[in-house]
Coordinates of C-alpha atoms in Angstrom, one line a residue:
Chain H
M252 CA 99.0 110.4 57.6
K253 CA 102.1 111.3 59.6
K254 CA 99.9 113.3 61.9
R255 CA 97.6 110.4 62.7
W256 CA 100.5 108.2 63.6
F257 CA 101.8 110.9 65.9
H258 CA 98.4 111.2 67.5
L259 CA 98.2 107.4 68.0
I260 CA 101.7 107.3 69.7
K261 CA 100.7 110.1 71.9
V262 CA 97.5 108.5 73.1
T263 CA 99.2 105.2 73.7
F264 CA 102.0 106.8 75.7
L265 CA 99.5 108.9 77.8
S266 CA 97.4 105.8 78.5
I267 CA 100.4 103.8 79.6
F268 CA 101.7 106.6 81.8
S269 CA 98.3 107.1 83.4
L270 CA 98.1 103.4 84.1
M271 CA 101.5 103.5 85.7
M272 CA 100.4 106.4 87.9
I273 CA 97.3 104.6 89.1
Y274 CA 98.8 101.1 89.3
P275 CA 100.0 101.3 92.9
L276 CA 96.5 102.2 94.1
Y277 CA 94.8 99.7 91.8
W278 CA 97.1 97.0 93.2
L279 CA 96.4 98.1 96.8
I280 CA 92.6 98.0 96.4
T281 CA 92.4 94.7 94.5
S282 CA 94.9 93.1 96.9
S283 CA 92.7 94.0 99.9
F284 CA 90.0 91.7 98.6
K285 CA 92.3 88.6 98.4
S286 CA 93.1 86.1 101.1
N287 CA 96.8 85.8 102.1
E288 CA 97.1 82.4 100.2
E289 CA 95.7 84.0 97.0
F290 CA 97.9 87.0 97.5
F291 CA 101.1 85.0 97.7
A292 CA 100.1 82.7 94.8
E293 CA 98.9 85.4 92.4
P294 CA 100.0 88.8 93.8
Y295 CA 99.1 90.7 90.6
A296 CA 96.0 88.9 89.3
F297 CA 92.5 90.3 89.8
P298 CA 90.9 88.7 92.9
T299 CA 89.0 85.5 92.1
S300 CA 86.3 86.4 94.5
I301 CA 85.3 89.5 96.3
S302 CA 85.5 88.9 100.1
W303 CA 85.1 91.6 102.7
G304 CA 86.8 89.5 105.4
N305 CA 90.0 91.5 105.4
F306 CA 88.1 94.7 106.0
T307 CA 86.1 93.4 109.0
R308 CA 89.3 91.7 110.3
A309 CA 91.3 95.0 110.0
W310 CA 88.5 96.9 111.7
E311 CA 88.5 94.5 114.7
V312 CA 92.0 93.2 115.0
A313 CA 93.8 96.5 114.4
D314 CA 91.2 98.6 116.2
L315 CA 90.9 100.8 113.0
G316 CA 87.5 101.9 114.3
T317 CA 89.1 103.9 117.1
A318 CA 91.7 105.3 114.7
M319 CA 88.9 106.3 112.3
I320 CA 87.0 108.1 115.1
N321 CA 90.2 109.9 116.2
S322 CA 91.0 110.9 112.7
V323 CA 87.4 112.3 112.2
I324 CA 87.5 114.2 115.5
V325 CA 90.9 115.8 114.9
T326 CA 90.3 116.5 111.2
V327 CA 86.9 118.0 111.5
S328 CA 87.7 120.2 114.6
A329 CA 91.0 121.4 113.0
T330 CA 89.3 122.1 109.7
A331 CA 86.5 124.1 111.4
L332 CA 89.0 126.1 113.4
T333 CA 91.2 126.7 110.3
V334 CA 88.2 128.0 108.3
F335 CA 86.9 130.2 111.1
L336 CA 90.3 131.7 112.1
G337 CA 91.4 132.0 108.5
A338 CA 88.2 133.8 107.5
L339 CA 88.3 136.2 110.5
T340 CA 91.9 137.1 109.9
A341 CA 91.4 137.5 106.2
Y342 CA 88.4 139.7 106.8
V343 CA 90.4 142.1 108.9
L344 CA 93.5 142.0 106.6
S345 CA 91.4 142.6 103.4
R346 CA 89.0 145.2 104.7
F347 CA 90.8 147.4 107.2
T348 CA 93.9 149.6 106.9
F349 CA 96.1 149.8 110.0
R350 CA 99.8 150.3 110.7
L351 CA 100.9 146.7 111.2
K352 CA 99.0 145.3 108.2
A353 CA 101.9 144.9 105.8
F354 CA 104.1 143.4 108.6
L355 CA 101.4 140.9 109.5
M356 CA 101.0 139.7 105.9
V357 CA 104.8 139.1 105.6
F358 CA 104.8 137.5 109.1
F359 CA 102.1 135.0 108.1
L360 CA 103.9 134.4 104.8
L361 CA 107.1 133.4 106.6
G362 CA 105.4 130.3 108.0
M363 CA 105.3 128.7 104.6
L364 CA 109.1 128.7 104.4
I365 CA 109.6 126.7 107.6
P366 CA 110.1 123.0 107.1
I367 CA 107.5 121.4 109.4
H368 CA 109.7 118.7 110.7
S369 CA 112.3 121.2 112.1
T370 CA 109.6 122.3 114.7
L371 CA 109.1 118.7 116.0
V372 CA 111.6 118.8 118.8
P373 CA 110.8 122.2 120.1
L374 CA 107.0 121.6 119.8
F375 CA 107.4 118.3 121.6
T376 CA 109.3 119.8 124.6
M377 CA 107.0 122.9 124.7
M378 CA 103.8 120.9 124.7
N379 CA 105.3 118.5 127.1
Q380 CA 105.8 121.3 129.6
V381 CA 102.2 122.6 129.3
G382 CA 100.8 119.1 129.4
L383 CA 99.3 119.1 125.9
L384 CA 100.9 115.9 124.6
D385 CA 98.7 112.9 124.2
T386 CA 95.5 115.0 123.8
Y387 CA 93.5 115.9 120.6
W388 CA 94.7 119.5 121.1
A389 CA 98.3 118.3 120.5
L390 CA 97.2 117.8 116.8
I391 CA 94.4 120.2 116.3
L392 CA 96.3 123.3 117.4
P393 CA 99.6 122.8 115.4
Y394 CA 97.7 121.5 112.3
T395 CA 95.6 124.7 112.3
A396 CA 98.7 126.9 113.0
F397 CA 100.6 125.5 110.1
E398 CA 97.6 125.7 107.7
L399 CA 96.7 129.3 108.6
P400 CA 99.1 131.0 106.2
I401 CA 97.6 129.2 103.2
A402 CA 94.1 129.7 104.5
I403 CA 94.6 133.4 105.1
F404 CA 96.2 134.0 101.7
L405 CA 93.6 132.1 99.7
T406 CA 90.8 133.9 101.6
V407 CA 92.4 137.4 101.5
A408 CA 92.8 137.1 97.7
Y409 CA 89.2 136.2 97.4
M410 CA 87.7 138.7 99.8
S411 CA 89.7 141.6 98.2
S412 CA 87.8 140.9 95.0
I413 CA 84.4 141.3 96.6
P414 CA 83.0 144.8 95.9
K415 CA 82.5 147.0 99.0
D416 CA 79.0 148.3 98.0
L417 CA 77.2 145.7 100.1
E418 CA 79.1 146.4 103.2
E419 CA 78.6 150.2 102.8
A420 CA 74.9 149.7 102.5
A421 CA 75.0 147.5 105.6
V422 CA 76.9 150.1 107.5
I423 CA 74.3 152.7 106.6
D424 CA 71.6 150.2 107.9
G425 CA 73.5 150.2 111.2
T426 CA 75.1 146.7 110.9
G427 CA 78.2 146.4 113.1
Y428 CA 81.5 144.8 112.0
W429 CA 80.6 141.4 113.3
G430 CA 77.3 141.5 111.6
I431 CA 79.1 142.4 108.3
F432 CA 81.5 139.5 108.9
F433 CA 78.9 136.9 109.7
R434 CA 76.1 138.0 107.4
I435 CA 78.0 139.3 104.4
M436 CA 81.6 138.4 104.1
L437 CA 81.3 134.8 105.4
P438 CA 78.5 133.8 103.0
L439 CA 80.1 135.6 100.1
S440 CA 83.4 133.9 100.6
V441 CA 82.0 130.4 100.5
P442 CA 83.9 129.4 97.3
A443 CA 87.3 130.3 98.8
L444 CA 86.4 128.9 102.2
S445 CA 85.3 125.6 100.8
T446 CA 88.6 125.3 99.0
V447 CA 90.4 126.0 102.3
A448 CA 88.2 123.4 104.0
I449 CA 88.8 120.7 101.4
L450 CA 92.6 121.3 101.4
S451 CA 92.8 121.3 105.2
F452 CA 90.7 118.2 105.4
L453 CA 93.0 116.3 103.1
R454 CA 96.1 117.5 104.8
Y455 CA 94.9 116.7 108.3
W456 CA 93.5 113.4 107.4
N457 CA 96.8 112.3 105.9
E458 CA 99.1 114.0 108.4
F459 CA 101.7 111.7 109.9
V460 CA 104.8 113.4 111.6
F461 CA 103.0 115.4 114.3
A462 CA 100.8 112.4 115.1
L463 CA 103.9 110.2 115.3
V464 CA 105.7 112.4 117.8
F465 CA 102.9 114.0 119.8
I466 CA 100.6 111.0 120.3
N467 CA 101.7 108.0 122.3
D468 CA 98.4 106.8 123.7
N469 CA 96.9 104.0 121.7
S470 CA 93.4 105.2 122.2
L471 CA 94.2 108.6 120.5
K472 CA 96.1 107.4 117.4
T473 CA 94.9 108.6 114.1
L474 CA 94.7 106.5 110.9
P475 CA 98.1 107.2 109.3
L476 CA 99.8 106.6 112.7
S477 CA 97.9 103.3 113.3
L478 CA 98.8 102.2 109.7
S479 CA 102.5 102.8 110.2
I480 CA 102.6 100.8 113.5
F481 CA 100.3 98.2 112.1
S482 CA 102.5 97.5 109.1
D483 CA 105.4 96.6 111.5
G484 CA 103.2 94.3 113.7
F485 CA 101.4 92.5 110.9
S486 CA 104.0 92.9 108.2
T487 CA 103.5 89.3 106.9
D488 CA 99.7 89.6 106.9
Y489 CA 99.6 91.4 103.6
A490 CA 95.9 91.0 103.0
L491 CA 95.1 92.7 106.4
T492 CA 97.6 95.5 105.9
M493 CA 96.2 96.2 102.4
A494 CA 92.6 96.3 103.6
A495 CA 93.6 98.7 106.4
M496 CA 95.3 101.0 104.0
T497 CA 92.3 100.9 101.6
I498 CA 90.0 101.9 104.5
A499 CA 92.3 104.9 105.2
V500 CA 92.5 105.9 101.5
I501 CA 88.8 105.7 100.5
P502 CA 87.6 109.0 102.1
T503 CA 90.3 111.0 100.4
I504 CA 89.6 109.4 97.0
I505 CA 85.9 110.2 97.4
M506 CA 86.9 113.8 98.2
Y507 CA 89.1 113.8 95.1
L508 CA 86.4 112.5 92.8
L509 CA 83.9 115.0 94.2
F510 CA 86.0 118.2 94.3
Q511 CA 88.8 117.5 91.7
E512 CA 89.0 120.9 90.1
Q513 CA 88.9 122.7 93.4
I514 CA 91.6 120.5 94.9
M515 CA 93.9 120.9 91.9
K516 CA 93.5 124.7 91.8
G517 CA 93.8 125.0 95.6
M518 CA 96.9 122.9 96.0
V519 CA 98.6 124.7 93.1
A520 CA 97.7 128.1 94.6
G521 CA 98.8 127.0 98.0
S522 CA 102.2 125.8 96.8
V523 CA 102.9 128.7 94.5
K524 CA 102.3 131.2 97.3
G525 CA 104.8 129.3 99.5
Chain S
M60 CA 87.1 159.0 118.7
Q61 CA 84.9 156.4 120.3
A62 CA 84.4 154.7 116.9
N63 CA 88.2 154.6 116.5
L64 CA 88.6 152.9 119.9
K65 CA 85.9 150.4 119.0
L66 CA 87.7 149.6 115.8
K67 CA 91.0 149.1 117.6
G68 CA 89.4 146.8 120.0
L69 CA 87.9 144.9 117.1
L70 CA 91.3 144.5 115.4
V71 CA 92.9 143.2 118.5
I72 CA 90.1 140.7 119.3
T73 CA 89.9 139.4 115.7
L74 CA 93.6 139.2 115.0
L75 CA 94.8 137.9 118.4
P76 CA 93.6 134.2 118.2
A77 CA 95.2 133.5 114.8
L78 CA 98.3 135.5 115.7
L79 CA 98.9 133.7 119.0
L80 CA 98.3 130.3 117.6
Y81 CA 100.6 130.9 114.7
S82 CA 103.3 132.4 116.8
F83 CA 103.2 129.8 119.4
F84 CA 103.3 126.8 117.1
V85 CA 105.2 128.0 114.0
I86 CA 107.5 130.9 115.0
I87 CA 108.5 130.5 118.6
P88 CA 109.7 126.8 118.1
I89 CA 112.5 128.1 115.8
F90 CA 113.9 130.3 118.6
W91 CA 113.2 127.7 121.2
S92 CA 115.2 125.0 119.3
S93 CA 118.1 127.3 118.6
Y94 CA 118.2 128.0 122.4
Y95 CA 117.9 124.4 123.5
G96 CA 120.7 123.5 121.0
F97 CA 123.0 124.9 123.7
F98 CA 122.0 122.3 126.3
E99 CA 122.6 118.7 127.0
W100 CA 119.2 117.4 127.8
S101 CA 117.5 113.9 127.9
G102 CA 114.0 115.4 128.0
L103 CA 113.7 114.6 131.6
G104 CA 115.3 116.4 134.5
E105 CA 117.8 119.3 134.3
A106 CA 119.3 120.6 131.1
T107 CA 123.0 121.4 131.3
Y108 CA 124.4 124.3 129.4
I109 CA 127.2 123.1 127.1
G110 CA 127.8 126.0 124.8
F111 CA 128.4 125.3 121.2
Q112 CA 129.2 121.6 121.7
N113 CA 126.0 120.3 120.1
Y114 CA 126.4 122.6 117.1
M115 CA 130.0 121.6 116.7
E116 CA 129.0 117.9 116.9
V117 CA 126.4 118.4 114.1
I118 CA 128.9 120.2 111.9
Q119 CA 131.5 117.5 112.4
S120 CA 129.1 114.5 112.1
S121 CA 129.7 112.6 108.9
V122 CA 126.2 111.1 109.1
F123 CA 124.6 114.5 109.2
W124 CA 126.4 115.5 106.0
R125 CA 125.6 112.2 104.3
S126 CA 121.9 112.9 105.2
F127 CA 122.3 116.3 103.6
K128 CA 123.8 114.7 100.5
N129 CA 120.9 112.3 100.4
N130 CA 118.5 115.2 100.7
M131 CA 120.2 116.7 97.7
I132 CA 119.7 113.5 95.8
I133 CA 116.0 113.9 96.4
V134 CA 116.1 117.5 95.4
A135 CA 118.0 116.6 92.2
A136 CA 115.6 113.7 91.5
S137 CA 112.6 116.0 91.9
V138 CA 114.1 118.8 89.8
F139 CA 115.2 116.5 87.0
G140 CA 112.3 114.1 87.3
Q141 CA 109.2 116.0 88.2
V142 CA 109.8 119.1 86.1
P143 CA 110.7 117.4 82.7
I144 CA 108.0 114.7 83.1
A145 CA 105.3 117.3 84.0
L146 CA 106.5 119.6 81.1
A147 CA 106.4 116.8 78.6
L148 CA 102.9 115.7 79.7
A149 CA 101.6 119.3 79.7
L150 CA 102.7 119.7 76.1
M151 CA 100.6 116.6 75.2
L152 CA 97.7 117.6 77.4
R153 CA 96.6 120.9 75.9
K154 CA 93.1 120.0 74.9
R155 CA 90.2 119.7 77.2
N156 CA 88.6 116.5 76.0
W157 CA 87.6 113.7 78.4
F158 CA 90.6 111.5 77.6
Q159 CA 93.0 114.3 78.5
K160 CA 91.0 115.1 81.6
V161 CA 91.3 111.5 82.8
V162 CA 95.0 111.5 82.2
R163 CA 95.3 114.8 84.2
S164 CA 93.3 113.3 87.1
A165 CA 95.3 110.1 87.1
V166 CA 98.6 112.1 87.3
F167 CA 97.3 114.3 90.1
L168 CA 95.7 111.5 92.1
P169 CA 98.7 110.5 94.3
M170 CA 98.6 114.0 95.8
V171 CA 95.6 113.1 97.9
I172 CA 96.9 109.8 99.1
S173 CA 98.3 109.5 102.6
T174 CA 102.1 109.7 102.5
V175 CA 102.2 106.7 104.9
V176 CA 100.2 104.6 102.5
V177 CA 102.4 105.8 99.6
G178 CA 105.5 104.7 101.6
L179 CA 103.9 101.3 102.5
I180 CA 102.7 100.5 99.0
W181 CA 106.1 101.3 97.5
G182 CA 107.7 99.3 100.2
Y183 CA 105.7 96.3 98.8
I184 CA 106.4 97.3 95.2
Y185 CA 110.2 97.2 96.0
D186 CA 109.9 93.9 98.0
P187 CA 112.6 91.5 96.7
E188 CA 110.3 88.5 96.7
L189 CA 106.8 89.7 96.1
G190 CA 107.4 93.1 94.6
V191 CA 106.2 93.9 91.1
I192 CA 109.5 95.4 90.0
N193 CA 111.5 92.3 90.5
A194 CA 108.6 90.2 89.1
V195 CA 108.6 92.2 85.9
L196 CA 112.4 91.9 85.6
R197 CA 112.2 88.2 86.1
A198 CA 109.3 87.9 83.6
V199 CA 111.4 89.7 80.8
G200 CA 114.5 87.6 81.5
L201 CA 116.5 90.2 83.4
E202 CA 116.9 88.0 86.5
S203 CA 120.3 89.5 87.1
W204 CA 118.9 93.0 87.5
T205 CA 116.7 92.0 90.4
K206 CA 117.7 93.6 93.7
S207 CA 116.6 94.3 97.2
W208 CA 115.9 97.8 96.1
L209 CA 115.5 99.4 99.5
S210 CA 118.4 97.7 101.3
D211 CA 121.2 97.7 98.7
P212 CA 123.2 100.9 99.5
S213 CA 124.2 101.3 95.9
V214 CA 120.7 102.0 94.7
N215 CA 118.4 102.5 97.7
M216 CA 118.6 106.3 97.8
Y217 CA 117.5 106.4 94.2
A218 CA 114.8 103.9 94.9
V219 CA 113.5 106.0 97.7
A220 CA 113.4 109.1 95.5
V221 CA 111.1 107.4 92.9
P222 CA 107.9 107.3 95.0
I223 CA 108.5 111.0 95.9
I224 CA 108.7 111.9 92.2
W225 CA 105.5 109.8 91.6
N226 CA 103.8 111.5 94.5
Y227 CA 104.2 115.1 93.5
I228 CA 104.1 115.4 89.6
G229 CA 100.5 116.6 89.7
P230 CA 100.9 120.2 90.8
Y231 CA 103.7 120.9 88.3
L232 CA 101.6 119.5 85.5
I233 CA 98.7 121.8 86.4
I234 CA 101.0 124.8 86.6
F235 CA 102.5 124.0 83.2
I236 CA 99.2 123.4 81.5
A237 CA 98.0 126.8 82.8
A238 CA 101.2 128.4 81.5
I239 CA 100.7 126.9 78.0
Q240 CA 97.1 128.1 77.9
N241 CA 98.3 131.6 78.8
I242 CA 100.4 131.9 75.7
P243 CA 98.6 134.5 73.5
S244 CA 97.0 132.7 70.6
E245 CA 98.0 135.5 68.2
M246 CA 101.6 134.4 68.8
E247 CA 100.9 130.8 67.9
E248 CA 98.9 131.9 64.8
A249 CA 101.7 134.2 63.7
A250 CA 104.2 131.3 64.1
M251 CA 101.9 129.1 62.0
I252 CA 101.7 131.8 59.2
D253 CA 105.5 131.9 59.3
G254 CA 105.5 128.2 58.7
A255 CA 106.7 127.2 62.2
S256 CA 105.1 124.0 63.4
G257 CA 105.8 121.1 65.6
W258 CA 109.3 121.2 67.1
K259 CA 110.1 124.7 65.8
K260 CA 107.0 126.1 67.4
L261 CA 107.9 124.3 70.6
I262 CA 111.4 125.7 70.7
Y263 CA 110.8 129.2 69.5
I264 CA 107.3 130.0 70.9
I265 CA 106.2 127.7 73.6
L266 CA 109.3 127.1 75.7
P267 CA 110.5 130.7 75.8
N268 CA 107.0 131.8 76.9
M269 CA 107.1 129.2 79.7
W270 CA 110.6 130.0 81.0
T271 CA 109.4 132.0 84.0
T272 CA 106.9 129.3 85.0
I273 CA 109.6 126.6 84.7
K274 CA 111.9 128.6 87.0
V275 CA 109.1 128.9 89.6
A276 CA 108.5 125.2 89.4
V277 CA 112.2 124.5 90.0
V278 CA 112.2 126.7 93.1
L279 CA 109.0 125.0 94.4
C280 CA 110.7 121.6 93.7
I281 CA 113.7 122.5 95.8
S282 CA 111.7 123.8 98.8
G283 CA 109.3 120.9 98.5
S284 CA 112.0 118.2 98.5
L285 CA 113.5 119.7 101.6
K286 CA 110.3 118.8 103.4
A287 CA 110.5 115.1 102.6
F288 CA 110.1 112.8 105.5
D289 CA 107.1 110.6 105.7
Q290 CA 107.7 108.3 102.7
V291 CA 111.4 107.8 103.6
F292 CA 110.6 107.2 107.2
V293 CA 108.0 104.6 106.4
M294 CA 110.0 102.8 103.7
T295 CA 113.4 102.6 105.3
G296 CA 113.4 104.7 108.5
G297 CA 116.8 106.0 107.2
G298 CA 118.4 102.6 107.2
P299 CA 119.9 100.1 106.6
A300 CA 123.1 101.5 108.4
E301 CA 122.0 105.1 107.8
S302 CA 122.3 104.7 104.0
T303 CA 119.0 106.4 103.3
E304 CA 119.2 108.9 106.2
I305 CA 117.9 112.3 105.2
L306 CA 118.1 115.4 107.4
A307 CA 114.6 114.9 108.9
T308 CA 115.0 111.2 109.7
Y309 CA 118.5 112.0 111.2
M310 CA 116.9 114.6 113.4
Y311 CA 114.1 112.2 114.4
N312 CA 116.3 109.3 115.1
N313 CA 118.8 111.4 117.1
T314 CA 116.0 112.9 119.3
F315 CA 113.2 110.5 119.8
L316 CA 115.0 107.2 119.7
V317 CA 118.0 108.1 121.8
Y318 CA 116.5 111.0 123.9
R319 CA 119.0 113.7 123.0
Y320 CA 116.7 116.7 122.9
G321 CA 119.5 119.2 123.0
Y322 CA 121.3 117.6 120.1
G323 CA 118.0 117.2 118.2
S324 CA 117.3 120.9 118.7
A325 CA 120.7 121.8 117.3
V326 CA 120.0 119.6 114.3
S327 CA 116.6 121.2 113.8
T328 CA 118.2 124.6 113.8
M329 CA 120.8 123.5 111.2
I330 CA 118.0 122.2 109.0
I331 CA 116.2 125.5 109.1
I332 CA 119.4 127.4 108.3
L333 CA 120.3 125.0 105.4
S334 CA 116.8 125.2 104.0
L335 CA 116.7 128.9 104.1
I336 CA 120.2 129.1 102.5
L337 CA 119.1 126.7 99.7
I338 CA 115.8 128.5 99.1
G339 CA 117.7 131.8 99.1
I340 CA 120.3 130.6 96.6
S341 CA 117.7 129.1 94.3
Q342 CA 115.7 132.4 94.3
L343 CA 118.8 134.4 93.7
L344 CA 119.9 132.2 90.7
M345 CA 116.4 132.5 89.2
R346 CA 116.3 136.3 89.6
R347 CA 119.7 136.8 88.0
K348 CA 118.7 134.9 84.9
N349 CA 115.6 137.0 84.8
G350 CA 117.5 140.2 84.5

């Protein structure tokens, strides 16, 4: 009897806590379907009717379409670059022995200790001098550079667990190192590489500070940057702001629903290594 | 011999791209900023060498140290907020049924949300007129408790810390659940036979076995909280009157709003030094207790 009560209290508590965790998002998404009048009158009620007006308005007025395209270009290119460079570096670090190997591992590990925002000023001035500011590269390159340590460590750990028999057979067949990398290691490492890809995608899609400092040109702004500016300009137009935020959040929620276990494990592994 | 040369060439070609990219964007900036910290520079035109003046100014700036104190509030809020909450939840979430999975997913969900969106939504939640917090307080008759949470200097730093706690509980929960599942089942069975159940089992079996994991979580919490920027920047920008300034917003405001790149570089260098000291201290403390 006592046990059943305990169980009931536990379930109730967990339910309430989960609702509290989700509430801000629930509120965001429901509010984005309301008109401003309805939002001010009943800010917490469920919308009386579903209208897509805010979304089309956000898309047009705030030029979210451009921001969405920029975010896709930057995120996809940086993710591809991260996966490729991460895999290549991990292949060498996990399969060859050479003098600087241990040093390189530590060198890449160091990057996880550096607070990203402390590199803002130097990166801004450095990229200013070589004319990289206000280009897609101003985001793609630093994003990749900062994600490389995690990408390399997740992939090295995975590749080290792949038995060497296949490669040895391939070497006997006369396959070169590149052949082994592209035809054996890359396909076999797909589980690790897909985790790297998902984590990079989420990180780049949501990234804010670099975009804030390195991008000034309106036509190059990514979604988080547009949202932050947008919220100042239209701060009283709640319905519009909420709809714009919902548009930005939906892709990441879909990713989360599809790859939950991988995201959880990957993020935990990435943070523990750092 | 030829094969050896070929291998060396391969190593150089394969490692170089990642190494160059990483060095240029992650490592060199640290040295670059400590160097530019010695100059007075508006970003345009000539930089003038001024010795240690910028560094002295940072050390003597009361706002810089207040920002550091505010950063410590976030660190403390994370250590005493995220870790106990995640631990309590993990103890309740040891089964793998659908209900517990849903709870886990809900707790982890904020991790994938853009930090800008997190800052903006919580800005609305704290809104004195429309915000849900004041609405709830008014509804339960605690009208006198309502506040403008983000502008009242007596509470706003704590208000700013709450969304950061909310944002990052997920990974700690997952780490703790894994640690609990790793406790050998023989140990729990032995405890059951000895008649230890409930609280006794928790105190004598579960917590001691998780101690190492809890320490790792605390270290992660400290280094993670030092990276805070986005949510604070979006919610308050460090204001009003620098009351919610943290190191990163202080650096941003002093560089990109007033064009003092030399001073901003000196602040960046100080941030790296302080972070490394804190991470070092926390690692050291943890190691000593281990021994």
